[in-house]
mmCIF file of C-alpha atoms and ligand atoms in Angstrom:
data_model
loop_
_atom_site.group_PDB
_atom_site.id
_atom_site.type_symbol
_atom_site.label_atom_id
_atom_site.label_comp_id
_atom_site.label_asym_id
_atom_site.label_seq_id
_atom_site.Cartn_x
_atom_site.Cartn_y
_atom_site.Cartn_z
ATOM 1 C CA UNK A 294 75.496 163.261 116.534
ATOM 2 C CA UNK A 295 79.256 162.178 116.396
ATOM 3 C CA UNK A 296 81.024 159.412 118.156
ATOM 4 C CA UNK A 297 84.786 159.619 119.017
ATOM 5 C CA UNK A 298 86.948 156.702 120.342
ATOM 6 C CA UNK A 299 89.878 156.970 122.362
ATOM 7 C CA UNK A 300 91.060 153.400 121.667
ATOM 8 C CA UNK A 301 94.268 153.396 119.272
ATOM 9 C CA UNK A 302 94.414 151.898 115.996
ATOM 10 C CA UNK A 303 95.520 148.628 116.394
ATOM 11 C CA UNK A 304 98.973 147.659 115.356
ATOM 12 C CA UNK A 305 99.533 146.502 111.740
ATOM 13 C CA UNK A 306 101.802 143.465 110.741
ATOM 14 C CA UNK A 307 104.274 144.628 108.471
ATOM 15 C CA UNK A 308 103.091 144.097 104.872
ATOM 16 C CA UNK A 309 103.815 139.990 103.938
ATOM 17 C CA UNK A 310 104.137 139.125 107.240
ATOM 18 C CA UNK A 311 101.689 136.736 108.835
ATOM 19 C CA UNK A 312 99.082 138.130 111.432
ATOM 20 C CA UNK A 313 100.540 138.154 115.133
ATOM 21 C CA UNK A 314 97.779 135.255 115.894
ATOM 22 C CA UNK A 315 98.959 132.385 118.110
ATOM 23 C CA UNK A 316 95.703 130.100 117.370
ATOM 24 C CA UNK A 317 97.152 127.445 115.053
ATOM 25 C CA UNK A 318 94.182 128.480 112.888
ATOM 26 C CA UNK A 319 90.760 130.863 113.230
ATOM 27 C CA UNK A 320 89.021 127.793 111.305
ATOM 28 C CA UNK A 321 86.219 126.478 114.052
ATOM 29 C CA UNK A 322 84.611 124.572 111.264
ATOM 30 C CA UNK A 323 85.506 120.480 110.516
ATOM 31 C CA UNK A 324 88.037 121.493 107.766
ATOM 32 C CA UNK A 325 89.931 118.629 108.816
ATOM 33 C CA UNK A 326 87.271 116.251 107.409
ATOM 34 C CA UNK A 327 88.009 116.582 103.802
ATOM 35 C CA UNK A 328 91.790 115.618 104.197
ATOM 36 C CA UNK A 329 90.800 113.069 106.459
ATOM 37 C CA UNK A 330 88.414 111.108 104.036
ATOM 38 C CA UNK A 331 90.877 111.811 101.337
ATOM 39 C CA UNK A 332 93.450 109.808 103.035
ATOM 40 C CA UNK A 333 91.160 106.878 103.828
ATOM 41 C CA UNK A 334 89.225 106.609 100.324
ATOM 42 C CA UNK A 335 92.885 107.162 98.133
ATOM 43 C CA UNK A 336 94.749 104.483 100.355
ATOM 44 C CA UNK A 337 91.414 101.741 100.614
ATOM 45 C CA UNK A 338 91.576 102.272 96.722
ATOM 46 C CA UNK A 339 95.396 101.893 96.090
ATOM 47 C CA UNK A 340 95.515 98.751 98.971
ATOM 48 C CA UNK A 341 92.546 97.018 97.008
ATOM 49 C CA UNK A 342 94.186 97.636 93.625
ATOM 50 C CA UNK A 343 97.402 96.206 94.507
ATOM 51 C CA UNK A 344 96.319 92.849 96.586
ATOM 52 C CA UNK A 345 94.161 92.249 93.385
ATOM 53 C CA UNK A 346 96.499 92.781 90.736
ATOM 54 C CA UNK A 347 99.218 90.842 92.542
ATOM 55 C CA UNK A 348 98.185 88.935 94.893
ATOM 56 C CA UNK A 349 94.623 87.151 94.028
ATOM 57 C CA UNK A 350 95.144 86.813 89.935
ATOM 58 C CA UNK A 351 93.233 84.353 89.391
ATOM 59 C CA UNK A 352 89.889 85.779 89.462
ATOM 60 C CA UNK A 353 89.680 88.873 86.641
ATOM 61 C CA UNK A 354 87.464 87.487 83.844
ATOM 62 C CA UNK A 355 84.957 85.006 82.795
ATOM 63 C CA UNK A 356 83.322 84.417 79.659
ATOM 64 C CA UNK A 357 79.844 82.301 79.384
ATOM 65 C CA UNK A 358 76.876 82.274 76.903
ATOM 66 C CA UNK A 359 76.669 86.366 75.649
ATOM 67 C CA UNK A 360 79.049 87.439 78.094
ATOM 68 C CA UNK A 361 82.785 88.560 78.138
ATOM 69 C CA UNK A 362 84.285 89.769 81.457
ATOM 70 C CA UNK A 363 87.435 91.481 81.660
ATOM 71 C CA UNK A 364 87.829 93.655 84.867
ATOM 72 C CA UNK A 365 89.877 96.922 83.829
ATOM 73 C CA UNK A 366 92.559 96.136 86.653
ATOM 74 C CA UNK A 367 93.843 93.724 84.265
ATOM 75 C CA UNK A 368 93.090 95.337 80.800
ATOM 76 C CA UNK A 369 95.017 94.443 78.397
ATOM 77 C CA UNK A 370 95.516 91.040 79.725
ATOM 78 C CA UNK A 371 99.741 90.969 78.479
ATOM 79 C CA UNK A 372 100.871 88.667 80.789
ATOM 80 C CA UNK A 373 101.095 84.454 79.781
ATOM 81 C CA UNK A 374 99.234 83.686 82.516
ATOM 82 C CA UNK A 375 96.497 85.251 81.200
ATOM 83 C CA UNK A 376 93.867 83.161 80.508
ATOM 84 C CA UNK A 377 93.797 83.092 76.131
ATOM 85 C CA UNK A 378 90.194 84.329 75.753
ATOM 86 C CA UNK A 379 91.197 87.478 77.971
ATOM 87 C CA UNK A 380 94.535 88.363 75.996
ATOM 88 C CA UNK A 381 93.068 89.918 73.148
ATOM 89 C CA UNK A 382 96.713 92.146 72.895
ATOM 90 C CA UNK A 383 98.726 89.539 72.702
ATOM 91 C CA UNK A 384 101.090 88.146 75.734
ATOM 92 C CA UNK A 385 104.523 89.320 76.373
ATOM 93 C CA UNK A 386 105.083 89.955 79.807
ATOM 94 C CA UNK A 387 106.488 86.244 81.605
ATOM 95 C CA UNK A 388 104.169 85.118 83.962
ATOM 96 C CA UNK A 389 107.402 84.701 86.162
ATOM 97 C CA UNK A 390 107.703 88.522 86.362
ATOM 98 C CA UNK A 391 106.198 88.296 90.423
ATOM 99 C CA UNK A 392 104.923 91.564 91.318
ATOM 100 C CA UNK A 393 104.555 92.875 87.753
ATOM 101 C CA UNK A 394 100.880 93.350 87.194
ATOM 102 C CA UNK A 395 98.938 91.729 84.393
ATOM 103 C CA UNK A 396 98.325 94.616 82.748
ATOM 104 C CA UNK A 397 101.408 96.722 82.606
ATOM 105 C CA UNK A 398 100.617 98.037 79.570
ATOM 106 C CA UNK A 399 98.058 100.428 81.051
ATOM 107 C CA UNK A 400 98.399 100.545 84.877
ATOM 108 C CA UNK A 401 101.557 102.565 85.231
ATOM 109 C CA UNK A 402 99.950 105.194 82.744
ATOM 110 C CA UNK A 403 97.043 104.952 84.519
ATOM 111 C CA UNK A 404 98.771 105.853 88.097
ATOM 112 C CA UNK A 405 100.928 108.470 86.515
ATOM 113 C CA UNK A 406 97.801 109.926 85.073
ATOM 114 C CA UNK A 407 96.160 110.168 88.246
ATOM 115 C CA UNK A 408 98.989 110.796 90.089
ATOM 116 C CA UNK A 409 99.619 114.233 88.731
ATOM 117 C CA UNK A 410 96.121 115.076 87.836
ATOM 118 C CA UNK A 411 95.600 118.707 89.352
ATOM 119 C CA UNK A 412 92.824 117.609 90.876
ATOM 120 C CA UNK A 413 94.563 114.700 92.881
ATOM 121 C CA UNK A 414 97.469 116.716 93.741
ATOM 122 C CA UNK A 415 95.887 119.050 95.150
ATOM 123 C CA UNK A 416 94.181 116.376 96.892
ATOM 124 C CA UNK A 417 97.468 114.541 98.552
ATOM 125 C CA UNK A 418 99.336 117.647 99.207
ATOM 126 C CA UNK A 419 96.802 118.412 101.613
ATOM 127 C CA UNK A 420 95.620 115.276 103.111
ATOM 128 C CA UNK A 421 98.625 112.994 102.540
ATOM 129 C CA UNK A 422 101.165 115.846 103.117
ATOM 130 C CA UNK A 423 99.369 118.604 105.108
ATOM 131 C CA UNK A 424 101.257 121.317 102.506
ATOM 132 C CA UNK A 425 98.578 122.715 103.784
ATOM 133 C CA UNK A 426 95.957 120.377 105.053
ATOM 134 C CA UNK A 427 93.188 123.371 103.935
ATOM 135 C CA UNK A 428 92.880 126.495 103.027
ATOM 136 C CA UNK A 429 93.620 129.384 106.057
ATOM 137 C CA UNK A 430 95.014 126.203 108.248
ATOM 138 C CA UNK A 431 99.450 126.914 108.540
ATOM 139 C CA UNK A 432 101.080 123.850 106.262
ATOM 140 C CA UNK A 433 102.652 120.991 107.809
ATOM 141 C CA UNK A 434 106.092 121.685 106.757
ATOM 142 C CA UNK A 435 109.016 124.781 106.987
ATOM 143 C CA UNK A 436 109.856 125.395 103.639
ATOM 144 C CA UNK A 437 108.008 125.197 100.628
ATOM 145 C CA UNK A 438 109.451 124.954 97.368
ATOM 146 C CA UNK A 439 106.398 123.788 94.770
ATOM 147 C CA UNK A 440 106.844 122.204 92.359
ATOM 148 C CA UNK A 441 110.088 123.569 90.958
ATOM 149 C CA UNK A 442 112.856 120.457 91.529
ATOM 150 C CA UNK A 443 112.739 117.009 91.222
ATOM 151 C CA UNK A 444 110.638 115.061 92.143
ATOM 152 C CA UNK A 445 107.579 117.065 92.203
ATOM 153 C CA UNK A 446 109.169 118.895 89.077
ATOM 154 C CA UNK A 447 107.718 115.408 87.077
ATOM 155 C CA UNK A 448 104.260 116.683 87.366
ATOM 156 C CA UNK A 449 104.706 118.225 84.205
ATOM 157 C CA UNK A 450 104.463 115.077 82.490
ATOM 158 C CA UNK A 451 100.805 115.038 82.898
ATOM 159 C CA UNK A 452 99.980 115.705 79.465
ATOM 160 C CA UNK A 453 101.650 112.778 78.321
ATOM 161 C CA UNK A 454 100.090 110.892 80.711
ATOM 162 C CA UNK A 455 96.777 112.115 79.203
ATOM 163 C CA UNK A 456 97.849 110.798 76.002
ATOM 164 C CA UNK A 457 98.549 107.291 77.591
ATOM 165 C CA UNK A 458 94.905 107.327 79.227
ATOM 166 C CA UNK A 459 93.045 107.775 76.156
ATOM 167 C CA UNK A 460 94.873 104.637 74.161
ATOM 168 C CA UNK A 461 93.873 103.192 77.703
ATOM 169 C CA UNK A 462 90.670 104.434 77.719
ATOM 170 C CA UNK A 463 90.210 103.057 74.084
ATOM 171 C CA UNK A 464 90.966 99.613 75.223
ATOM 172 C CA UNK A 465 88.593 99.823 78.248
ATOM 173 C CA UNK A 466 86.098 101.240 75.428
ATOM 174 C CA UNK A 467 86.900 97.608 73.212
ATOM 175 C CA UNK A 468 86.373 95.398 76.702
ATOM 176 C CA UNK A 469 83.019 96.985 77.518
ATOM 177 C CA UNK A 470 81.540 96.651 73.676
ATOM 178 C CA UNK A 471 83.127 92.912 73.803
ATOM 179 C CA UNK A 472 81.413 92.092 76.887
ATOM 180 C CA UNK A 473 78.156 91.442 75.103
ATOM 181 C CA UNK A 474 79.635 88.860 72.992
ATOM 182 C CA UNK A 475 80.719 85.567 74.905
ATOM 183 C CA UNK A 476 80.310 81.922 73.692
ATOM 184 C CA UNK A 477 77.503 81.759 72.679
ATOM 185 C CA UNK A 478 77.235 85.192 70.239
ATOM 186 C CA UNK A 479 75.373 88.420 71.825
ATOM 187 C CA UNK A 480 74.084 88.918 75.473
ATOM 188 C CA UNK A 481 72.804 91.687 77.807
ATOM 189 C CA UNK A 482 73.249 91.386 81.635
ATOM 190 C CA UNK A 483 74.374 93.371 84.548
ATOM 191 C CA UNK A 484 77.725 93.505 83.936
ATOM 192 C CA UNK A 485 77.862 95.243 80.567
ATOM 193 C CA UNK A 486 75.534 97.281 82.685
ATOM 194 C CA UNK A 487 78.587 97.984 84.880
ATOM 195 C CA UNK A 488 81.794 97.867 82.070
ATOM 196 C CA UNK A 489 79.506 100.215 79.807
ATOM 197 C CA UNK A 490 78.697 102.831 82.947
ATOM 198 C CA UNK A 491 82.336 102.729 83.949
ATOM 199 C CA UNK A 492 83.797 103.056 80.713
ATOM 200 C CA UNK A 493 81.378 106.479 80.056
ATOM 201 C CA UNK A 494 82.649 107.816 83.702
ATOM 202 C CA UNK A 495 85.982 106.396 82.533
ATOM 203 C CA UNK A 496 85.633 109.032 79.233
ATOM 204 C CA UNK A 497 84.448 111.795 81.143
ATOM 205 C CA UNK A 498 87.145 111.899 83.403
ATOM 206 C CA UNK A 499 89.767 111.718 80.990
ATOM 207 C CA UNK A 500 88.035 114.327 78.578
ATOM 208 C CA UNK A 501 87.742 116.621 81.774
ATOM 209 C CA UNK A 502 91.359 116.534 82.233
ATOM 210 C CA UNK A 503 92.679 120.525 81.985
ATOM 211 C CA UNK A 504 95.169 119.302 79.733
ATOM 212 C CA UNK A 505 92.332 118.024 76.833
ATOM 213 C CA UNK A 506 90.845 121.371 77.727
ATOM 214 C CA UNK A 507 93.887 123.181 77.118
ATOM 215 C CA UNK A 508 94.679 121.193 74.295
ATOM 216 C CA UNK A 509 91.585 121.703 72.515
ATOM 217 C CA UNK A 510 90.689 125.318 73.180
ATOM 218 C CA UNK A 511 94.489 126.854 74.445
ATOM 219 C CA UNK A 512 96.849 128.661 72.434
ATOM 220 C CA UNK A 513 93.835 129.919 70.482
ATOM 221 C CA UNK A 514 93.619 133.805 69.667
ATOM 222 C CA UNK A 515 90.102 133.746 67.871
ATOM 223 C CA UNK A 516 87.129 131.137 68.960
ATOM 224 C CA UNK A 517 85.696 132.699 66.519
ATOM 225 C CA UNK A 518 87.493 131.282 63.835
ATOM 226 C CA UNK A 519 87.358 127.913 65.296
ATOM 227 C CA UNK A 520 83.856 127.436 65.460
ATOM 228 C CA UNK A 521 83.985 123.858 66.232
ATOM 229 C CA UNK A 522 86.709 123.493 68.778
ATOM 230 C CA UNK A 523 85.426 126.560 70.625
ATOM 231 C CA UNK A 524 81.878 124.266 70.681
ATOM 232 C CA UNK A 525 83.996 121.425 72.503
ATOM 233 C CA UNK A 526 86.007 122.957 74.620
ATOM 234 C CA UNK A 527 82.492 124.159 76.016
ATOM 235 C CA UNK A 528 81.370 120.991 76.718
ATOM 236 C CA UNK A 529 85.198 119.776 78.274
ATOM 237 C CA UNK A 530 84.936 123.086 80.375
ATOM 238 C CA UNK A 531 81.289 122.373 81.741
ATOM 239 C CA UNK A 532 82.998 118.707 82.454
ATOM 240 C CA UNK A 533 86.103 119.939 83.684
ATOM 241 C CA UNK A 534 84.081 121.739 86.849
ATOM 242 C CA UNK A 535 83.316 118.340 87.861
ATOM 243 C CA UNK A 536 87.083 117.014 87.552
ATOM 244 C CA UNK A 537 87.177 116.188 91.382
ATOM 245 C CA UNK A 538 83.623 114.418 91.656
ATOM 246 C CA UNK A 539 84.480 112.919 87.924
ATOM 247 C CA UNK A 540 87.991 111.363 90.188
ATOM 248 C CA UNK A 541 86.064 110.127 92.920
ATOM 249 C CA UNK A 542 83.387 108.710 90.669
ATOM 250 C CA UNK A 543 85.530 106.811 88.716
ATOM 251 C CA UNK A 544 87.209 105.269 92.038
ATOM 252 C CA UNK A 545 83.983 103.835 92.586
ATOM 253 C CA UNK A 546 83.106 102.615 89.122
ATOM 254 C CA UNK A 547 86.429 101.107 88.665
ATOM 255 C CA UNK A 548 86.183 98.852 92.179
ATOM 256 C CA UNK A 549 82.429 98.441 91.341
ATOM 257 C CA UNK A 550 83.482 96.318 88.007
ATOM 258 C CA UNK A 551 86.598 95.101 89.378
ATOM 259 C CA UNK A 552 84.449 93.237 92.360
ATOM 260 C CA UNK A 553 81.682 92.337 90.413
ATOM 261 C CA UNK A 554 83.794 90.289 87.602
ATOM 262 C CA UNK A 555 86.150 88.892 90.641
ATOM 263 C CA UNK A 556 82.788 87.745 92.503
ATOM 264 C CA UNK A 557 81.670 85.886 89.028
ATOM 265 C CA UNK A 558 84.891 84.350 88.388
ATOM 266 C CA UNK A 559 85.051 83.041 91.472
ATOM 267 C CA UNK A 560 81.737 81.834 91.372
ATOM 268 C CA UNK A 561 80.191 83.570 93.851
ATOM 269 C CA UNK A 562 77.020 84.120 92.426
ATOM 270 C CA UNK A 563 75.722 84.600 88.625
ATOM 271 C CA UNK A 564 75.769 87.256 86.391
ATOM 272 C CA UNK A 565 72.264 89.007 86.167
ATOM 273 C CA UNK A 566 70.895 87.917 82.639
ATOM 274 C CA UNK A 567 68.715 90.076 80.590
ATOM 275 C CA UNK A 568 69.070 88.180 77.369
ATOM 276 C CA UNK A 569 70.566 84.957 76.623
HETATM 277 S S1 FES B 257 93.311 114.102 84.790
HETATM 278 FE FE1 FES B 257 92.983 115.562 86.341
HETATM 279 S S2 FES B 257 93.844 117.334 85.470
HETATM 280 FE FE2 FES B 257 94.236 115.888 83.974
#
């Protein structure tokens, strides 16, 4: 048996035009949700970064009996207010400098790093600047011109800025073996609990960047001549699918530490001792 219909085709949009569809979006699922919590989580992070690295500085390390604090907000300690046992680096930055942060020597890198990370781009062009807010939803602005001019045309400084986070990662690497040697010679507590666990989500982060990936395993014709870096850039490619969790993760662990050694130096309770 056959069927016929006598309903016309309907019309097509011309080819690269967008459908004639006057719903802002077909989307009936929360995809406003993601942008939403991106907003919330990035700005709680930068606001808490910036009233503790300029305005409470006086409670970023302590050192006792087999313990050696230094919260990675202020790491390296360059300014001459930092307290001696914290300025391992030396001190050159005037403690008259008012909003410059204790550790200039690593937080601008730092920001720039994260601040043109693909992974964070992607993930304040939608939420912070709704270019678009998600996929199949119209972007918030006219005209759209990437990332071709200045000043989104600086993104491309990213692999320098991956450069800069692995001397920085080093020194967070230095604090978090130090921490288990304070007065008194060698401890173990909670918080070389916390500076080790951040300093390994710290790593993996930075190692997942797609510029280490690229660096180690691009411009290369033959893995199979390159036995070794084709073996690592496996392992930075099964990292690099968790870049984005890796990001958020390392949010965490970075406030985690950063409260914990802030609660101790301001004596608000006691490190959790498992030796000495
Ligand atoms: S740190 Fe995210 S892409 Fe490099």
């Amino acid at each position: 048996m056959s069927t016929t219909s006598a309903q016309p085709a309907p019309a097509r949009a011309p080819i690269g035009a967008r459908a004639a569809i006057s719903a802002k979006t077909l989307r009936t699922d929360r995809w406003w949700i993601e942008p939403v919590y991106t907003v919330v989580g990035l700005s709680a992070w930068l606001l808490w970064g910036i009233i503790h690295t300029v305005f409470i500085r006086n409670y970023y390390f302590i050192e006792g009996s087999g313990f050696h604090y230094l919260t990675p907000f202020f790491s390296p300690c360059v300014s001459n207010a930092c307290v001696p046992a914290a300025a391992e680096f030396g001190t050159f930055v005037p403690a008259s400098w008012p909003l410059v942060p204790f550790a200039l020597l690593s937080l601008p890198f730092l920001l720039l790093f994260r601040l043109t990370c693909y992974y964070y781009r992607r993930a304040y062009y939608r939420s912070y600047w709704l270019s678009p807010p998600a996929c199949a939803v119209p972007d918030g602005h006219k005209t759209y011109t990437g990332e071709t001019r200045f000043p989104l045309i600086m993104q491309n400084l990213h692999r320098y800025a991956f450069y800069m986070a692995v001397l920085v990662s080093l020194v967070n690497t230095w604090d978090a073996v130090r921490s288990f040697w304070g007065t008194d010679g060698f401890g173990f507590g909670l918080g070389n609990i916390l500076l080790v666990g951040n300093v390994v989500m710290l790593w993996a982060y930075t190692v997942s960047c797609h510029s280490c990936r690229h660096l180690i395993g691009g411009r290369l014709k033959h893995f199979s001549r390159h036995p070794l870096r084709y073996k690592a850039w496996g392992v930075v490619s099964r990292l690099n699918a968790y870049h984005k969790q890796l990001a958020w993760i390392t949010l965490g662990t970075l406030t985690l530490v950063d409260l914990y050694v802030l609660a101790l130096s301001a004596h608000w309770f006691s490190d959790l001792r498992f030796f000495n």
